[in-house]
PDB file of C-alpha atoms in Angstrom:
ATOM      1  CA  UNK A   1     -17.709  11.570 -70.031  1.00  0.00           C
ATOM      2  CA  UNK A   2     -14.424  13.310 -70.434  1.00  0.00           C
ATOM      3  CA  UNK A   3     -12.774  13.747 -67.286  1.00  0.00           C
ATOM      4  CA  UNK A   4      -9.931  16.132 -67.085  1.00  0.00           C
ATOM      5  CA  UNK A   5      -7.348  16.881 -64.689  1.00  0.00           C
ATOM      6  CA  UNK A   6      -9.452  19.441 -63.326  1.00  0.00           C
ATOM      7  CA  UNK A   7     -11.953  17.716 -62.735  1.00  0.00           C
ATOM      8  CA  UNK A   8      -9.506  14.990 -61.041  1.00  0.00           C
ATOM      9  CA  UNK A   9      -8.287  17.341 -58.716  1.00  0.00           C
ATOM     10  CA  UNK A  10     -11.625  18.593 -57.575  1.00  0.00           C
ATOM     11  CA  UNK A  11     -12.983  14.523 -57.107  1.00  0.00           C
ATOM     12  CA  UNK A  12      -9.206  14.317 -55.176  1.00  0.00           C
ATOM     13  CA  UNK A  13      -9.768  17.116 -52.919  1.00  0.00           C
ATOM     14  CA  UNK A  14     -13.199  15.873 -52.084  1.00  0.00           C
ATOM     15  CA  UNK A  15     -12.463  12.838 -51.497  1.00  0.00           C
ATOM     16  CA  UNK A  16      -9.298  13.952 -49.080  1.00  0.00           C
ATOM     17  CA  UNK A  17     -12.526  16.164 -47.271  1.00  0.00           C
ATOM     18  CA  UNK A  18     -14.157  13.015 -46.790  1.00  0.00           C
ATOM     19  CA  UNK A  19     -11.225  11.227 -45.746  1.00  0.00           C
ATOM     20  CA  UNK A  20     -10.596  13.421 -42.445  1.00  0.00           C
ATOM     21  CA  UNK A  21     -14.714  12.090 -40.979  1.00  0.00           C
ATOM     22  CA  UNK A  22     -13.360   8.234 -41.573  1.00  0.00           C
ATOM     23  CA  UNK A  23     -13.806   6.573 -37.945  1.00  0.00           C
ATOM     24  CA  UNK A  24     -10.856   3.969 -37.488  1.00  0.00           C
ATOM     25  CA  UNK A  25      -9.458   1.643 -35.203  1.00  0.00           C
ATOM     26  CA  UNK A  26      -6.102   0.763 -36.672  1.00  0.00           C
ATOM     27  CA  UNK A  27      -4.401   3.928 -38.547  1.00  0.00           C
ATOM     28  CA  UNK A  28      -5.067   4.213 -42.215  1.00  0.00           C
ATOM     29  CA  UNK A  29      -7.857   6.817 -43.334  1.00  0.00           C
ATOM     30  CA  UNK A  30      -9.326   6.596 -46.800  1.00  0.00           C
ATOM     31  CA  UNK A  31     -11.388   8.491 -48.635  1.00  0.00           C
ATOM     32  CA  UNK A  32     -13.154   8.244 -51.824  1.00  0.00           C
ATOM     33  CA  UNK A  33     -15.089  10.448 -54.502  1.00  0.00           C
ATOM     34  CA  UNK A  34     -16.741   9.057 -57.368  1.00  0.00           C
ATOM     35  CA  UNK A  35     -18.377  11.524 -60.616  1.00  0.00           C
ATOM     36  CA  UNK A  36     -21.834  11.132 -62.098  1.00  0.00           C
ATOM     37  CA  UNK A  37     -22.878  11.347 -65.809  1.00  0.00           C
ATOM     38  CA  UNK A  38     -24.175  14.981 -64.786  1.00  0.00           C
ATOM     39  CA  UNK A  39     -21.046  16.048 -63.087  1.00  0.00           C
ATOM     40  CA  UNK A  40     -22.288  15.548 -59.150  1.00  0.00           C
ATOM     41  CA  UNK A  41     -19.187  14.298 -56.973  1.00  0.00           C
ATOM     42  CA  UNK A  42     -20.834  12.232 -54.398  1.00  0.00           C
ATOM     43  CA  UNK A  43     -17.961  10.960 -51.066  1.00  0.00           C
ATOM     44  CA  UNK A  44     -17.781   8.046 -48.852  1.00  0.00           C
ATOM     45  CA  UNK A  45     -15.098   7.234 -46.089  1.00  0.00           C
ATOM     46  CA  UNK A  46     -14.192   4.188 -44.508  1.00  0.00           C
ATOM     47  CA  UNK A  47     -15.955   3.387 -41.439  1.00  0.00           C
ATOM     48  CA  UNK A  48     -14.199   0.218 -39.149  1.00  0.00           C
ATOM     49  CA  UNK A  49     -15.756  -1.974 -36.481  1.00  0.00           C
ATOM     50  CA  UNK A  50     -14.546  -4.284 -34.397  1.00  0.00           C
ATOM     51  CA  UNK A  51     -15.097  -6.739 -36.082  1.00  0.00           C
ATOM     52  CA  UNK A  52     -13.200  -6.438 -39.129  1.00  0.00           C
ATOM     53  CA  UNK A  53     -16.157  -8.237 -41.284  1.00  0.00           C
ATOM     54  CA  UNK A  54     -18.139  -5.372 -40.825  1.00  0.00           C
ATOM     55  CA  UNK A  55     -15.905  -2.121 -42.163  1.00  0.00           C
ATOM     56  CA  UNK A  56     -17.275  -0.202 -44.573  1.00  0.00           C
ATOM     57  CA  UNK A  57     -14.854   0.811 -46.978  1.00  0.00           C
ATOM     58  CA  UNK A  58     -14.777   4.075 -48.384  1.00  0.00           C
ATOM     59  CA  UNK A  59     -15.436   2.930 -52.424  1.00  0.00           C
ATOM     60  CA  UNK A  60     -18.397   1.162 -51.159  1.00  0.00           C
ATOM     61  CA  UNK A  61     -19.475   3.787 -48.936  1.00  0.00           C
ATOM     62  CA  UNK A  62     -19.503   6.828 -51.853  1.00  0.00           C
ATOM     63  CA  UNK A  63     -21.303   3.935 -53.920  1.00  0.00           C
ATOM     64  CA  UNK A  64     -24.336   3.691 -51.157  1.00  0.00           C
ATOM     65  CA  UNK A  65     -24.294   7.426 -50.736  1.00  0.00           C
ATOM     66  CA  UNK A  66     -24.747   7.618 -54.411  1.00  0.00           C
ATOM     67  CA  UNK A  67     -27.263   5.106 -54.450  1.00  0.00           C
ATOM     68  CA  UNK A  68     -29.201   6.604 -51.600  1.00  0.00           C
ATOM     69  CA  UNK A  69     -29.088  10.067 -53.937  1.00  0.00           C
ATOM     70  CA  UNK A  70     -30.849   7.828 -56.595  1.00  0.00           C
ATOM     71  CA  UNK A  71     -28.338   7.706 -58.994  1.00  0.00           C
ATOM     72  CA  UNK A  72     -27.540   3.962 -60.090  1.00  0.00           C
ATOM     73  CA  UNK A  73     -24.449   4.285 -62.432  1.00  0.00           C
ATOM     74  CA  UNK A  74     -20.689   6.488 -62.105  1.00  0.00           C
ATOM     75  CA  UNK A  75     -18.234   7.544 -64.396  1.00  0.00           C
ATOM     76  CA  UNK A  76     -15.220   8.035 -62.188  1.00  0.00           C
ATOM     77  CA  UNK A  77     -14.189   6.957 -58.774  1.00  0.00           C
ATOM     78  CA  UNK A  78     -10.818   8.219 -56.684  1.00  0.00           C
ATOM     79  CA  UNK A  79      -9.573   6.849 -53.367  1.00  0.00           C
ATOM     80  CA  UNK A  80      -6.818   8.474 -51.697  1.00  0.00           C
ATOM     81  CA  UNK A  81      -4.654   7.371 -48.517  1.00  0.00           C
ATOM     82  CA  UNK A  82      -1.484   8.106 -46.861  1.00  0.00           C
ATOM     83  CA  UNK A  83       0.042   5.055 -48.039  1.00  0.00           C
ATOM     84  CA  UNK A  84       2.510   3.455 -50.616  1.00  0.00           C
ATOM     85  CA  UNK A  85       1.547   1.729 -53.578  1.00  0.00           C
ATOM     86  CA  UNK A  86      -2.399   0.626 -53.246  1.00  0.00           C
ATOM     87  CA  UNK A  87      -5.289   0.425 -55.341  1.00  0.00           C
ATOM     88  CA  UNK A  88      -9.323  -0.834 -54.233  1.00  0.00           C
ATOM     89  CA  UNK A  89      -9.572  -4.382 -52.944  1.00  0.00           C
ATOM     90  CA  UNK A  90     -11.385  -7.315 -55.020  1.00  0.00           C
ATOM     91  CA  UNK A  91     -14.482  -6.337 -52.961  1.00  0.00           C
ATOM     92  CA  UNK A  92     -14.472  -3.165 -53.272  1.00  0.00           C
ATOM     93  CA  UNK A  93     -13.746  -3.444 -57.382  1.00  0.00           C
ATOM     94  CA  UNK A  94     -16.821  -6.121 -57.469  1.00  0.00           C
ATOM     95  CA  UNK A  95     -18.790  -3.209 -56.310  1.00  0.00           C
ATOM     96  CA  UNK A  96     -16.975  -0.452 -58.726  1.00  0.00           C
ATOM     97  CA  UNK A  97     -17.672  -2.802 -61.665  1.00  0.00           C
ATOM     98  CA  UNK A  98     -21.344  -3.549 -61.134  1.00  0.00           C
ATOM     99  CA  UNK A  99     -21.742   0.058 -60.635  1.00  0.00           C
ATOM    100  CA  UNK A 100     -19.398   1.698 -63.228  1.00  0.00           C
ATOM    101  CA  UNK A 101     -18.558  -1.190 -65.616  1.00  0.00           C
ATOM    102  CA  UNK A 102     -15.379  -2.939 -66.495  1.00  0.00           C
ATOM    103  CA  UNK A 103     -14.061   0.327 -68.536  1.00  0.00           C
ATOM    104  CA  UNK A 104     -14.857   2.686 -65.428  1.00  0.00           C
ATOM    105  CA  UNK A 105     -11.740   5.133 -64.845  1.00  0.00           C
ATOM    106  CA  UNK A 106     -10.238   4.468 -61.298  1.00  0.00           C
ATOM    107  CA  UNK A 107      -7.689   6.948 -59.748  1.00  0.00           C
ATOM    108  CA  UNK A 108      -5.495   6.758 -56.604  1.00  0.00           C
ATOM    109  CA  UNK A 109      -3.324   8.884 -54.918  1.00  0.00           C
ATOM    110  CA  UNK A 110      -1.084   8.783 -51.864  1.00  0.00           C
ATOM    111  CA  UNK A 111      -0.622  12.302 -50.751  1.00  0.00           C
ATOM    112  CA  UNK A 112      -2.929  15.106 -51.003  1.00  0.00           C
ATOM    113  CA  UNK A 113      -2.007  16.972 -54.100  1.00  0.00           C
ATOM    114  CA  UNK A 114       0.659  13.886 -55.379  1.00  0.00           C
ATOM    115  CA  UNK A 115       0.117  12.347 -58.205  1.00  0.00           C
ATOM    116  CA  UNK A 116      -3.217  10.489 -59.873  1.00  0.00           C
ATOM    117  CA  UNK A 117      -2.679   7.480 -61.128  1.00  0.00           C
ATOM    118  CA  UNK A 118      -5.523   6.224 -63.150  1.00  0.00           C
ATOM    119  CA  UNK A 119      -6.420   2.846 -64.233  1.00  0.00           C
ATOM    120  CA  UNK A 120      -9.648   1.157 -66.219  1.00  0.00           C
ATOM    121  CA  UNK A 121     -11.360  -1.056 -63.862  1.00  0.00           C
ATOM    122  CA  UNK A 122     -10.535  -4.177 -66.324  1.00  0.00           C
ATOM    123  CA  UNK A 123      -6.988  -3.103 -66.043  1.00  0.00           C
ATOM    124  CA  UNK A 124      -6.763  -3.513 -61.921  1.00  0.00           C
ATOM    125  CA  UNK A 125      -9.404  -6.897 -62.229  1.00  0.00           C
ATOM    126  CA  UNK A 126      -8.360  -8.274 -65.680  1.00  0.00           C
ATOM    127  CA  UNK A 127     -10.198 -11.592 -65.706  1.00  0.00           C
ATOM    128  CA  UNK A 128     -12.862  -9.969 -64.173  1.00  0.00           C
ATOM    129  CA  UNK A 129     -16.110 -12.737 -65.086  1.00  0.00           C
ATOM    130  CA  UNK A 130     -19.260 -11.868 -67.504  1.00  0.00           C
ATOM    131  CA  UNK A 131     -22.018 -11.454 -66.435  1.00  0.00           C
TER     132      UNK A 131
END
């Protein structure tokens, strides 16, 4: 699937929608918005507990929504903060990859309507292993 910058900005904005339910305990909010093959945008937010072990991040939470929709496969995912410089963690990419492959387009941006920087999944996890 082509994705434009239209389509970029809409996945953005929902995601930043999604962003403003996340329930913290420390102070950054993120939200995330991932595209399927027949154009649904489906959100997820990061949800903390106490225990740190137990957070659901907001990548993994859009995946599980998206699962839960039946859907088993994405062609884009976006995860914003009000942060500097940041991209998914290692667990969170273990989950893009299985669920949108090594060449999956992954954006991030700081600052609602700031800039989208996008990346290929095997770009941010290069030595990613086969499987």
């Amino acid at each position: 699937m082509n994705i434009d910058n239209t389509l970029w900005d809409k996945m953005a904005e929902e995601a930043w929608k999604a962003r403003e339910n996340a329930y913290i305990l420390d102070n950054t909010k993120v939200g995330a918005a991932l595209i399927t093959s027949d154009k649904t945008i489906i959100t997820g937010c990061n949800v903390e507990h106490h225990m740190k072990s137990h957070d659901f991040h907001a990548e993994t939470n859009a995946i599980g929504n998206m699962v839960v929709r039946g859907y088993r496969k994405f062609e884009a995912i976006i995860v914003v903060a009000e942060t500097t410089m940041f991209t998914p963690c290692g667990s969170c990419m273990d989950w893009i990859i299985q669920m949108g492959g090594k060449d999956v387009m992954v954006g991030v941006q700081n600052k609602r309507g700031g800039e989208i920087r996008k990346f290929r999944a095997n770009e941010l996890m290069p030595h990613y292993p086969e499987y």
